[in-house]
CSV table of C-alpha atoms and ligand atoms in Angstrom, one decimal:
chain,number,residue,atom,x,y,z
L,1,UNK,CA,0.0,-0.1,0.1
L,2,UNK,CA,1.3,3.6,-0.9
L,3,UNK,CA,2.6,5.5,1.9
L,4,UNK,CA,1.2,9.2,1.3
L,5,UNK,CA,3.5,10.8,4.0
L,6,UNK,CA,7.0,10.5,2.5
L,7,UNK,CA,6.3,13.3,0.1
L,8,UNK,CA,4.2,16.5,-0.1
L,9,UNK,CA,2.3,17.1,-3.6
L,10,UNK,CA,0.7,20.4,-4.7
L,11,UNK,CA,-2.7,19.2,-6.7
L,12,UNK,CA,-5.2,22.0,-7.5
L,13,UNK,CA,-9.0,21.5,-7.4
L,14,UNK,CA,-9.2,22.6,-11.2
L,15,UNK,CA,-6.9,22.9,-14.2
L,16,UNK,CA,-8.1,23.7,-17.8
L,17,UNK,CA,-6.8,21.4,-20.6
L,18,UNK,CA,-5.6,23.9,-22.9
L,19,UNK,CA,-2.6,23.2,-25.4
L,20,UNK,CA,-1.1,24.1,-28.8
L,21,UNK,CA,-4.5,23.7,-30.6
L,22,UNK,CA,-6.1,26.6,-28.6
L,23,UNK,CA,-3.0,28.9,-29.2
L,24,UNK,CA,-2.9,28.3,-32.8
L,25,UNK,CA,-6.9,29.0,-33.1
L,26,UNK,CA,-6.7,32.1,-31.3
L,27,UNK,CA,-3.9,33.3,-33.3
L,28,UNK,CA,-5.7,32.5,-36.6
L,29,UNK,CA,-8.6,34.8,-35.3
L,30,UNK,CA,-6.4,37.8,-34.6
L,31,UNK,CA,-4.6,37.4,-37.7
L,32,UNK,CA,-8.0,37.5,-39.5
L,33,UNK,CA,-8.7,41.1,-38.2
L,34,UNK,CA,-12.3,39.9,-36.8
L,35,UNK,CA,-12.2,39.5,-33.1
L,36,UNK,CA,-15.8,40.1,-32.3
L,37,UNK,CA,-18.5,37.5,-32.4
L,38,UNK,CA,-18.5,36.4,-36.2
L,39,UNK,CA,-17.8,33.3,-38.3
L,40,UNK,CA,-15.8,31.3,-35.7
L,41,UNK,CA,-18.6,31.7,-33.6
L,42,UNK,CA,-21.2,30.7,-35.8
L,43,UNK,CA,-18.9,27.8,-36.7
L,44,UNK,CA,-18.8,26.8,-32.9
L,45,UNK,CA,-22.6,27.5,-32.4
L,46,UNK,CA,-23.5,24.9,-35.5
L,47,UNK,CA,-21.1,22.4,-34.2
L,48,UNK,CA,-22.6,22.7,-30.4
L,49,UNK,CA,-26.3,22.2,-31.9
L,50,UNK,CA,-25.1,19.1,-33.7
L,51,UNK,CA,-23.3,17.7,-30.7
L,52,UNK,CA,-26.4,18.6,-28.4
L,53,UNK,CA,-28.9,17.5,-31.0
L,54,UNK,CA,-30.9,20.5,-30.8
L,55,UNK,CA,-32.0,23.0,-33.7
L,56,UNK,CA,-31.4,26.4,-31.8
L,57,UNK,CA,-28.8,28.1,-29.4
L,58,UNK,CA,-27.2,31.4,-28.9
L,59,UNK,CA,-24.1,32.4,-26.8
L,60,UNK,CA,-23.9,34.4,-23.6
L,61,UNK,CA,-20.9,35.8,-21.9
L,62,UNK,CA,-21.1,33.2,-19.3
L,63,UNK,CA,-23.3,30.8,-17.9
L,64,UNK,CA,-25.2,33.1,-15.2
L,65,UNK,CA,-26.1,35.3,-18.1
L,66,UNK,CA,-27.2,32.3,-20.3
L,67,UNK,CA,-29.6,31.3,-17.5
L,68,UNK,CA,-30.8,34.9,-17.1
L,69,UNK,CA,-31.3,35.1,-21.1
L,70,UNK,CA,-33.3,31.7,-21.0
L,71,UNK,CA,-35.4,32.8,-18.2
L,72,UNK,CA,-36.0,36.1,-19.9
L,73,UNK,CA,-36.9,34.8,-23.1
L,74,UNK,CA,-39.4,32.4,-21.4
L,75,UNK,CA,-40.9,35.7,-19.9
L,76,UNK,CA,-40.2,35.1,-16.6
L,77,UNK,CA,-39.9,38.1,-14.4
L,78,UNK,CA,-41.4,40.1,-11.3
L,79,UNK,CA,-44.0,38.2,-9.6
L,80,UNK,CA,-42.9,34.8,-10.7
L,81,UNK,CA,-41.3,32.1,-8.5
L,82,UNK,CA,-39.1,29.4,-10.0
L,83,UNK,CA,-38.1,26.1,-8.1
L,84,UNK,CA,-34.6,25.6,-7.7
L,85,UNK,CA,-32.4,22.7,-6.3
L,86,UNK,CA,-31.2,23.8,-2.7
L,87,UNK,CA,-27.8,22.3,-3.9
L,88,UNK,CA,-26.3,23.8,-6.6
L,89,UNK,CA,-23.8,26.6,-7.5
L,90,UNK,CA,-25.2,29.9,-6.5
L,91,UNK,CA,-25.5,31.3,-10.0
L,92,UNK,CA,-28.3,29.2,-10.8
L,93,UNK,CA,-30.7,31.0,-8.2
L,94,UNK,CA,-28.7,34.3,-8.8
L,95,UNK,CA,-30.0,34.2,-12.4
L,96,UNK,CA,-33.6,33.9,-11.3
L,97,UNK,CA,-33.2,37.2,-9.2
L,98,UNK,CA,-31.7,38.8,-12.0
L,99,UNK,CA,-34.5,38.0,-14.0
L,100,UNK,CA,-36.7,39.8,-11.7
L,101,UNK,CA,-38.2,36.4,-10.1
L,102,UNK,CA,-38.1,34.6,-6.7
L,103,UNK,CA,-36.1,31.5,-6.4
L,104,UNK,CA,-37.9,28.5,-4.2
L,105,UNK,CA,-35.4,26.4,-2.9
L,106,UNK,CA,-36.3,22.4,-3.2
L,107,UNK,CA,-34.6,19.6,-1.3
L,108,UNK,CA,-32.5,17.3,-3.1
L,109,UNK,CA,-32.3,13.3,-2.8
L,110,UNK,CA,-29.6,11.6,-0.6
L,111,UNK,CA,-28.1,9.4,-3.4
L,112,UNK,CA,-26.8,11.8,-5.8
L,113,UNK,CA,-27.8,15.4,-4.3
L,114,UNK,CA,-30.0,16.0,-7.5
L,115,UNK,CA,-33.4,17.8,-7.4
L,116,UNK,CA,-36.2,15.5,-5.8
L,117,UNK,CA,-39.3,16.3,-7.8
L,118,UNK,CA,-41.2,14.1,-5.4
L,119,UNK,CA,-40.5,16.9,-2.6
L,120,UNK,CA,-41.7,19.8,-4.5
L,121,UNK,CA,-45.4,19.7,-4.8
L,122,UNK,CA,-46.2,21.6,-1.3
L,123,UNK,CA,-44.1,24.4,-2.9
L,124,UNK,CA,-46.2,25.2,-5.7
L,125,UNK,CA,-48.1,28.4,-5.6
L,126,UNK,CA,-50.4,30.4,-7.9
L,127,UNK,CA,-47.1,32.2,-8.7
L,128,UNK,CA,-44.7,29.4,-9.6
L,129,UNK,CA,-43.8,29.4,-13.4
L,130,UNK,CA,-41.0,27.3,-13.8
L,131,UNK,CA,-38.7,24.5,-12.5
L,132,UNK,CA,-35.1,24.9,-13.1
L,133,UNK,CA,-33.4,21.3,-12.8
L,134,UNK,CA,-29.7,21.5,-12.2
L,135,UNK,CA,-27.5,18.6,-13.7
L,136,UNK,CA,-25.0,18.5,-11.0
L,137,UNK,CA,-21.7,17.2,-10.6
L,138,UNK,CA,-21.7,15.6,-14.2
L,139,UNK,CA,-25.0,13.6,-14.2
L,140,UNK,CA,-28.2,14.1,-15.2
L,141,UNK,CA,-31.0,14.9,-12.6
L,142,UNK,CA,-34.2,12.5,-13.1
L,143,UNK,CA,-35.6,14.1,-16.1
L,144,UNK,CA,-38.5,11.7,-16.1
L,145,UNK,CA,-39.9,12.7,-13.0
L,146,UNK,CA,-39.0,16.4,-13.3
L,147,UNK,CA,-40.7,16.6,-16.7
L,148,UNK,CA,-43.8,14.7,-15.4
L,149,UNK,CA,-44.0,17.0,-12.4
L,150,UNK,CA,-43.9,19.9,-14.6
L,151,UNK,CA,-46.5,18.6,-17.0
L,152,UNK,CA,-48.8,17.8,-14.0
L,153,UNK,CA,-48.0,21.6,-12.3
L,154,UNK,CA,-48.2,23.4,-15.8
L,155,UNK,CA,-44.6,24.8,-15.2
L,156,UNK,CA,-42.0,25.7,-17.7
L,157,UNK,CA,-38.7,23.8,-17.6
L,158,UNK,CA,-35.4,25.8,-17.9
L,159,UNK,CA,-32.5,23.2,-17.2
L,160,UNK,CA,-29.0,24.5,-16.0
L,161,UNK,CA,-26.7,22.1,-17.7
L,162,UNK,CA,-23.7,24.3,-16.8
L,163,UNK,CA,-21.9,21.0,-15.9
L,164,UNK,CA,-23.2,18.7,-18.2
L,165,UNK,CA,-22.2,19.0,-21.6
L,166,UNK,CA,-21.9,15.5,-23.3
L,167,UNK,CA,-24.4,14.2,-20.5
L,168,UNK,CA,-27.0,12.2,-21.9
L,169,UNK,CA,-30.0,11.0,-20.3
L,170,UNK,CA,-31.9,8.0,-21.8
L,171,UNK,CA,-29.8,8.9,-24.8
L,172,UNK,CA,-31.0,12.6,-25.0
L,173,UNK,CA,-28.4,15.5,-24.3
L,174,UNK,CA,-29.0,17.3,-20.9
L,175,UNK,CA,-30.3,20.5,-21.5
L,176,UNK,CA,-32.8,19.7,-24.2
L,177,UNK,CA,-35.8,18.3,-22.5
L,178,UNK,CA,-37.4,21.8,-21.3
L,179,UNK,CA,-38.3,24.9,-23.1
L,180,UNK,CA,-34.5,26.1,-22.8
L,181,UNK,CA,-31.1,24.7,-21.5
L,182,UNK,CA,-28.1,26.6,-20.2
L,183,UNK,CA,-24.4,25.7,-20.5
L,184,UNK,CA,-21.3,27.2,-19.2
L,185,UNK,CA,-17.6,27.3,-20.4
L,186,UNK,CA,-15.9,28.6,-17.6
L,187,UNK,CA,-12.3,27.4,-17.1
L,188,UNK,CA,-13.7,24.5,-14.5
L,189,UNK,CA,-16.3,23.0,-17.1
L,190,UNK,CA,-15.8,20.1,-19.2
L,191,UNK,CA,-14.9,22.3,-22.2
L,192,UNK,CA,-13.9,25.9,-21.7
L,193,UNK,CA,-13.6,29.3,-23.4
L,194,UNK,CA,-12.2,31.2,-20.5
L,195,UNK,CA,-15.7,32.8,-19.9
L,196,UNK,CA,-18.8,31.7,-22.1
L,197,UNK,CA,-22.4,30.5,-22.1
L,198,UNK,CA,-24.8,28.9,-24.2
L,199,UNK,CA,-28.6,28.7,-24.3
L,200,UNK,CA,-30.4,26.2,-26.5
L,201,UNK,CA,-34.0,25.6,-27.1
L,202,UNK,CA,-36.6,23.7,-29.7
L,203,UNK,CA,-39.0,26.7,-30.4
L,204,UNK,CA,-38.4,29.1,-32.9
L,205,UNK,CA,-40.4,31.9,-31.5
L,206,UNK,CA,-38.2,31.5,-28.1
L,207,UNK,CA,-35.0,31.5,-30.3
L,208,UNK,CA,-36.2,34.7,-31.7
L,209,UNK,CA,-36.7,36.3,-28.4
L,210,UNK,CA,-33.0,34.9,-27.5
L,211,UNK,CA,-31.7,36.6,-30.3
L,212,UNK,CA,-33.5,40.0,-29.8
L,213,UNK,CA,-32.6,40.2,-26.0
L,214,UNK,CA,-28.9,39.5,-26.7
L,215,UNK,CA,-28.7,42.1,-29.7
L,216,UNK,CA,-30.1,45.2,-28.3
L,217,UNK,CA,-33.5,44.1,-29.1
L,218,UNK,CA,-33.1,43.3,-32.8
L,219,UNK,CA,-32.7,40.1,-34.7
L,220,UNK,CA,-29.8,41.4,-36.8
L,221,UNK,CA,-26.7,43.7,-36.7
L,222,UNK,CA,-26.7,46.8,-39.1
L,223,UNK,CA,-30.0,48.2,-38.4
L,224,UNK,CA,-30.5,51.0,-35.7
L,225,UNK,CA,-34.4,50.2,-35.4
L,226,UNK,CA,-34.8,48.2,-32.3
L,227,UNK,CA,-38.3,46.5,-31.8
L,228,UNK,CA,-37.8,45.4,-28.3
L,229,UNK,CA,-35.4,46.1,-25.4
L,230,UNK,CA,-32.4,44.1,-25.4
L,231,UNK,CA,-28.7,44.1,-24.4
L,232,UNK,CA,-25.2,42.9,-25.6
L,233,UNK,CA,-24.6,39.0,-24.7
L,234,UNK,CA,-22.0,38.6,-27.3
L,235,UNK,CA,-18.8,36.2,-27.1
L,236,UNK,CA,-15.7,36.7,-29.1
L,237,UNK,CA,-14.4,34.9,-31.9
L,238,UNK,CA,-11.3,34.4,-29.8
L,239,UNK,CA,-13.2,32.8,-27.3
L,240,UNK,CA,-15.3,30.8,-29.9
L,241,UNK,CA,-11.9,29.5,-31.5
L,242,UNK,CA,-10.7,27.8,-28.0
L,243,UNK,CA,-14.1,26.6,-27.9
L,244,UNK,CA,-13.9,24.7,-31.2
L,245,UNK,CA,-10.7,23.5,-30.1
L,246,UNK,CA,-12.0,22.2,-26.9
L,247,UNK,CA,-15.0,20.6,-28.7
L,248,UNK,CA,-12.6,18.7,-31.1
L,249,UNK,CA,-11.0,16.8,-28.0
L,250,UNK,CA,-14.2,16.5,-25.9
L,251,UNK,CA,-14.0,12.6,-26.4
L,252,UNK,CA,-10.6,12.6,-24.8
L,253,UNK,CA,-11.4,14.9,-22.1
L,254,UNK,CA,-14.4,12.6,-21.3
L,255,UNK,CA,-12.2,9.5,-21.5
L,256,UNK,CA,-9.8,10.9,-19.4
L,257,UNK,CA,-12.3,11.8,-16.8
L,258,UNK,CA,-13.7,8.4,-17.0
L,259,UNK,CA,-10.3,6.6,-16.2
L,260,UNK,CA,-9.6,9.0,-13.3
L,261,UNK,CA,-12.9,8.2,-11.8
L,262,UNK,CA,-12.1,4.5,-12.4
L,263,UNK,CA,-8.8,5.1,-10.3
L,264,UNK,CA,-10.4,6.9,-7.5
L,265,UNK,CA,-13.1,4.0,-7.3
L,266,UNK,CA,-10.3,1.2,-7.3
L,267,UNK,CA,-8.0,3.0,-5.0
L,268,UNK,CA,-10.7,3.7,-2.3
L,269,UNK,CA,-12.5,0.4,-2.7
L,270,UNK,CA,-10.8,-0.9,0.5
L,271,UNK,CA,-12.2,2.2,2.6
L,272,UNK,CA,-15.6,1.3,3.9
L,273,UNK,CA,-16.1,5.0,5.3
L,274,UNK,CA,-15.9,6.5,1.6
L,275,UNK,CA,-19.0,6.4,-0.6
L,276,UNK,CA,-19.3,7.6,-4.2
L,277,UNK,CA,-22.3,9.1,-5.6
L,278,UNK,CA,-25.1,6.7,-7.0
L,279,UNK,CA,-25.4,7.2,-11.0
L,280,UNK,CA,-28.7,8.3,-11.8
L,281,UNK,CA,-30.4,5.6,-13.6
L,282,UNK,CA,-30.4,6.3,-17.5
L,283,UNK,CA,-27.7,9.1,-17.3
L,284,UNK,CA,-24.3,9.3,-18.2
L,285,UNK,CA,-21.6,10.4,-15.8
L,286,UNK,CA,-19.0,12.6,-16.9
L,287,UNK,CA,-17.8,13.8,-13.4
L,288,UNK,CA,-17.5,17.4,-12.8
L,289,UNK,CA,-15.6,16.9,-9.6
L,290,UNK,CA,-15.1,13.6,-8.0
L,291,UNK,CA,-17.6,13.8,-5.3
L,292,UNK,CA,-17.2,11.6,-2.3
L,293,UNK,CA,-18.9,11.4,1.3
L,294,UNK,CA,-16.2,11.0,3.6
L,295,UNK,CA,-14.2,13.2,6.1
L,296,UNK,CA,-11.9,15.9,4.6
L,297,UNK,CA,-9.0,13.7,5.8
L,298,UNK,CA,-6.4,16.5,6.4
L,299,UNK,CA,-6.2,16.7,2.5
L,300,UNK,CA,-5.5,20.3,2.6
L,301,UNK,CA,-2.5,20.0,5.0
L,302,UNK,CA,-1.2,17.6,2.4
L,303,UNK,CA,-1.5,19.7,-0.4
L,304,UNK,CA,-4.8,18.7,-2.2
L,305,UNK,CA,-7.3,21.5,-2.8
L,306,UNK,CA,-10.5,19.9,-1.6
L,307,UNK,CA,-13.8,21.7,-1.5
L,308,UNK,CA,-16.9,21.0,0.5
L,309,UNK,CA,-20.2,20.6,-1.5
L,310,UNK,CA,-22.1,23.8,-2.8
L,311,UNK,CA,-23.6,25.5,0.1
L,312,UNK,CA,-27.0,24.8,0.2
L,313,UNK,CA,-29.0,27.9,-0.9
L,314,UNK,CA,-31.3,28.1,1.9
L,315,UNK,CA,-28.4,28.7,4.3
L,316,UNK,CA,-26.8,31.4,2.1
L,317,UNK,CA,-26.7,34.9,3.9
L,318,UNK,CA,-27.5,36.4,0.7
L,319,UNK,CA,-31.1,34.5,0.5
L,320,UNK,CA,-31.7,35.2,4.1
L,321,UNK,CA,-34.1,38.0,2.9
L,322,UNK,CA,-36.4,35.1,1.5
L,323,UNK,CA,-37.4,33.7,4.8
L,324,UNK,CA,-40.9,34.0,6.3
L,325,UNK,CA,-39.5,35.9,9.3
L,326,UNK,CA,-38.0,38.5,7.1
L,327,UNK,CA,-41.1,39.0,5.3
L,328,UNK,CA,-40.2,36.3,2.5
L,329,UNK,CA,-42.0,33.6,1.1
L,330,UNK,CA,-40.1,30.6,2.2
L,331,UNK,CA,-39.2,28.6,5.3
L,332,UNK,CA,-35.5,28.2,5.3
L,333,UNK,CA,-35.1,26.2,8.5
L,334,UNK,CA,-32.4,23.5,8.0
L,335,UNK,CA,-35.4,20.9,9.3
L,336,UNK,CA,-36.8,21.3,5.7
L,337,UNK,CA,-33.7,20.1,3.9
L,338,UNK,CA,-31.9,17.4,5.5
L,339,UNK,CA,-30.3,15.9,2.5
L,340,UNK,CA,-28.8,19.1,1.4
L,341,UNK,CA,-27.5,19.8,4.8
L,342,UNK,CA,-26.0,16.2,4.8
L,343,UNK,CA,-24.3,16.5,1.6
L,344,UNK,CA,-22.8,19.7,2.6
L,345,UNK,CA,-21.7,18.7,6.0
L,346,UNK,CA,-20.3,15.1,4.7
L,347,UNK,CA,-19.4,15.5,1.1
L,348,UNK,CA,-16.1,16.7,-0.3
L,349,UNK,CA,-15.2,17.5,-3.9
L,350,UNK,CA,-11.7,16.2,-5.4
L,351,UNK,CA,-10.1,17.3,-8.5
L,352,UNK,CA,-10.8,15.4,-11.7
L,353,UNK,CA,-9.2,17.7,-14.4
L,354,UNK,CA,-7.8,16.0,-17.8
L,355,UNK,CA,-4.4,16.1,-16.9
L,356,UNK,CA,-4.5,14.6,-13.2
L,357,UNK,CA,-2.2,11.7,-13.0
L,358,UNK,CA,-2.6,8.3,-11.6
L,359,UNK,CA,0.2,9.1,-9.5
L,360,UNK,CA,-1.7,12.1,-8.2
L,361,UNK,CA,-4.9,10.1,-7.6
L,362,UNK,CA,-2.8,7.5,-5.8
L,363,UNK,CA,-1.6,10.1,-3.3
L,364,UNK,CA,-5.0,11.4,-2.6
L,365,UNK,CA,-6.3,8.0,-2.1
L,366,UNK,CA,-3.6,7.1,-0.1
L,367,UNK,CA,-3.7,10.3,2.1
L,368,UNK,CA,-7.7,9.4,2.8
L,369,UNK,CA,-6.7,5.6,3.6
L,370,UNK,CA,-4.0,6.5,5.8
L,371,UNK,CA,-6.5,9.2,7.7
L,372,UNK,CA,-9.0,6.2,8.3
L,373,UNK,CA,-6.2,3.9,9.6
L,374,UNK,CA,-4.9,6.8,11.7
L,375,UNK,CA,-8.1,7.4,13.2
L,376,UNK,CA,-8.9,4.0,14.0
L,377,UNK,CA,-5.7,3.4,16.0
U,401,PLP,C1,-20.7,27.3,-13.5
U,401,PLP,C2,-22.0,27.2,-13.2
U,401,PLP,C3,-22.8,28.1,-13.5
U,401,PLP,C4,-22.5,29.4,-13.9
U,401,PLP,O1,-21.7,29.5,-15.0
U,401,PLP,P1,-20.7,30.9,-15.1
U,401,PLP,O2,-20.0,30.7,-16.5
U,401,PLP,O3,-19.6,30.7,-14.0
U,401,PLP,O4,-21.5,31.8,-14.8
U,401,PLP,C5,-24.2,27.9,-13.2
U,401,PLP,N1,-24.9,26.8,-12.7
U,401,PLP,C6,-24.1,25.9,-12.5
U,401,PLP,C7,-24.5,24.7,-11.9
U,401,PLP,C8,-22.5,25.8,-12.7
U,401,PLP,O5,-21.9,25.0,-12.2
């Protein structure tokens, strides 16, 4: 068994996988003289639509604004409530606030911490317009249950697929089940453009609203007549060039993530205190992070950047104003979110970026094993 304590490694939580392809792609764009959103972005968009299997998609400057754009295109705004899982990156709920609506936090399940549609019915009111499933940590939420729930309650579905490019549920890509689906290309996502977001939809009318909202209220450039209010949500062709280079190697990125996850599983199999997430039936698993339920095992002291789960939204200081006691509409007591609290208090997030080596995974696993051996003595 490897000994962790004879050396000290420095292992970051995330590290984007960029190389010569991206450097050359950006250089070509700069040399071309056209650096704003143009032909390269159009090509990236066409390739994304093809990969995801959807007719329409538009870029946004980042995933947060992609979610905002999707919500706004669905006419969700002041007076509306949107169901959001209690465990997610806070941007899911912040986008709802940016659209002028109110996020309502829904408990997650204990198997894989995805939104639990069996626990939302009591939260639906006359103001509830939409549900925002988040495909968390590299797998899909239970979309069969969520779509059935949405249909039962006549809700729109806007999917936060920021962490889920490449993830399919029953052979259908995450983000394509509802009226709109949103992706992020931040540096820690499966493919990156540095900053970047993407909104997809099936419906031509929603697509046209997306186009207007992202382009100062008009469908095309070159005209100064603006039928509606809109903004500037463009990307640059430099970012799109990076995105194309990344999309070209997404299969390799996914394969590497699968291999790394296998190493984690094999090297931690002998530690009964360590539990992995249950993979949602019917879903792919392209781990966004290596998520374990176990103690943090002094990993930080050993040079490994470990994180907790995302902090449950009901506990966020920024959302305390939503509590009934403060005049809001929610009861934010921990008692309503036992699974989210359990995940937050017992879950850890380990690195799984494509360049992570087997030696590094060995070191992390040995550190965890040594911790449990030492605490048993
Ligand atoms: C990254 C992320 C976002 C936000 O994307 P940005 O590009 O960082 O704005 C939203 N939701 C989830 C679940 C994310 O992981």
